[in-house]
Amino acid sequence: LSRAGALEALQDESLSEADCAERAGAALAENALEVIRKAVKQSKSVCALEAALFDLQRLPHPKQANGGFASALVAYLERGLAQ
């Protein structure tokens, strides 16, 4: 997913604004994790995480956005531990 995916999540009219913020937070985390996973240099990983956190703080409904972000991180870690 990309930042554009996070923005699209905010525009889903079938969901509440809070649900859209949660989906956008998850999309930001998944995008950052994908960049981190593929990064060769640590500086690229740090930049991806920094950008995701910066974008996260600008989303509406911070509790839901942070919850979506955290849930995506935990799900990623659980998948990794299961392998």
C-alpha positions as semicolon CSV with decimal commas, in nm:
position;residue;x (nm);y (nm);z (nm)
1;L;0,000;0,000;0,000
2;S;0,108;0,354;-0,055
3;R;0,033;0,691;0,092
4;A;-0,223;0,721;-0,183
5;G;-0,386;0,408;-0,039
6;A;-0,403;0,577;0,298
7;L;-0,569;0,878;0,141
8;E;-0,816;0,655;-0,042
9;A;-0,906;0,493;0,289
10;L;-1,003;0,836;0,418
11;Q;-1,243;0,885;0,127
12;D;-1,455;0,570;0,166
13;E;-1,806;0,707;0,206
14;S;-1,948;0,376;0,331
15;L;-1,744;0,403;0,653
16;S;-1,742;0,652;0,937
17;E;-1,462;0,908;0,951
18;A;-1,313;0,725;1,249
19;D;-1,311;0,392;1,062
20;C;-1,149;0,559;0,762
21;A;-0,880;0,706;0,989
22;E;-0,815;0,360;1,133
23;R;-0,777;0,211;0,785
24;A;-0,551;0,497;0,682
25;G;-0,331;0,443;0,989
26;A;-0,301;0,074;0,903
27;A;-0,214;0,156;0,542
28;L;0,063;0,390;0,656
29;A;0,211;0,121;0,882
30;E;0,192;-0,148;0,613
31;N;0,359;0,081;0,361
32;A;0,639;0,172;0,603
33;L;0,693;-0,194;0,696
34;E;0,722;-0,290;0,331
35;V;0,987;-0,022;0,271
36;I;1,172;-0,127;0,588
37;R;1,163;-0,493;0,485
38;K;1,314;-0,415;0,144
39;A;1,561;-0,149;0,262
40;V;1,929;-0,219;0,229
41;K;2,039;0,084;0,426
42;Q;1,923;0,157;0,778
43;S;1,880;0,524;0,690
44;K;1,606;0,434;0,441
45;S;1,426;0,235;0,711
46;V;1,444;0,526;0,952
47;C;1,316;0,767;0,687
48;A;1,021;0,538;0,605
49;L;0,922;0,509;0,970
50;E;0,967;0,882;1,028
51;A;0,751;0,967;0,726
52;A;0,479;0,724;0,838
53;L;0,472;0,870;1,189
54;F;0,463;1,224;1,052
55;D;0,172;1,137;0,822
56;L;-0,002;0,950;1,104
57;Q;-0,010;1,256;1,328
58;R;-0,188;1,452;1,056
59;L;-0,480;1,210;1,024
60;P;-0,816;1,292;1,179
61;H;-0,938;1,086;1,475
62;P;-0,595;1,022;1,630
63;K;-0,707;0,739;1,860
64;Q;-0,847;0,536;1,573
65;A;-0,560;0,621;1,337
66;N;-0,303;0,521;1,599
67;G;-0,498;0,205;1,671
68;G;-0,496;0,106;1,305
69;F;-0,124;0,179;1,284
70;A;-0,048;-0,028;1,594
71;S;-0,272;-0,315;1,483
72;A;-0,091;-0,336;1,150
73;L;0,247;-0,344;1,328
74;V;0,134;-0,621;1,563
75;A;-0,015;-0,825;1,277
76;Y;0,312;-0,797;1,086
77;L;0,512;-0,914;1,388
78;E;0,273;-1,202;1,451
79;R;0,307;-1,319;1,090
80;G;0,684;-1,305;1,122
81;L;0,688;-1,499;1,447
82;A;0,456;-1,765;1,301
83;Q;0,702;-1,844;1,023
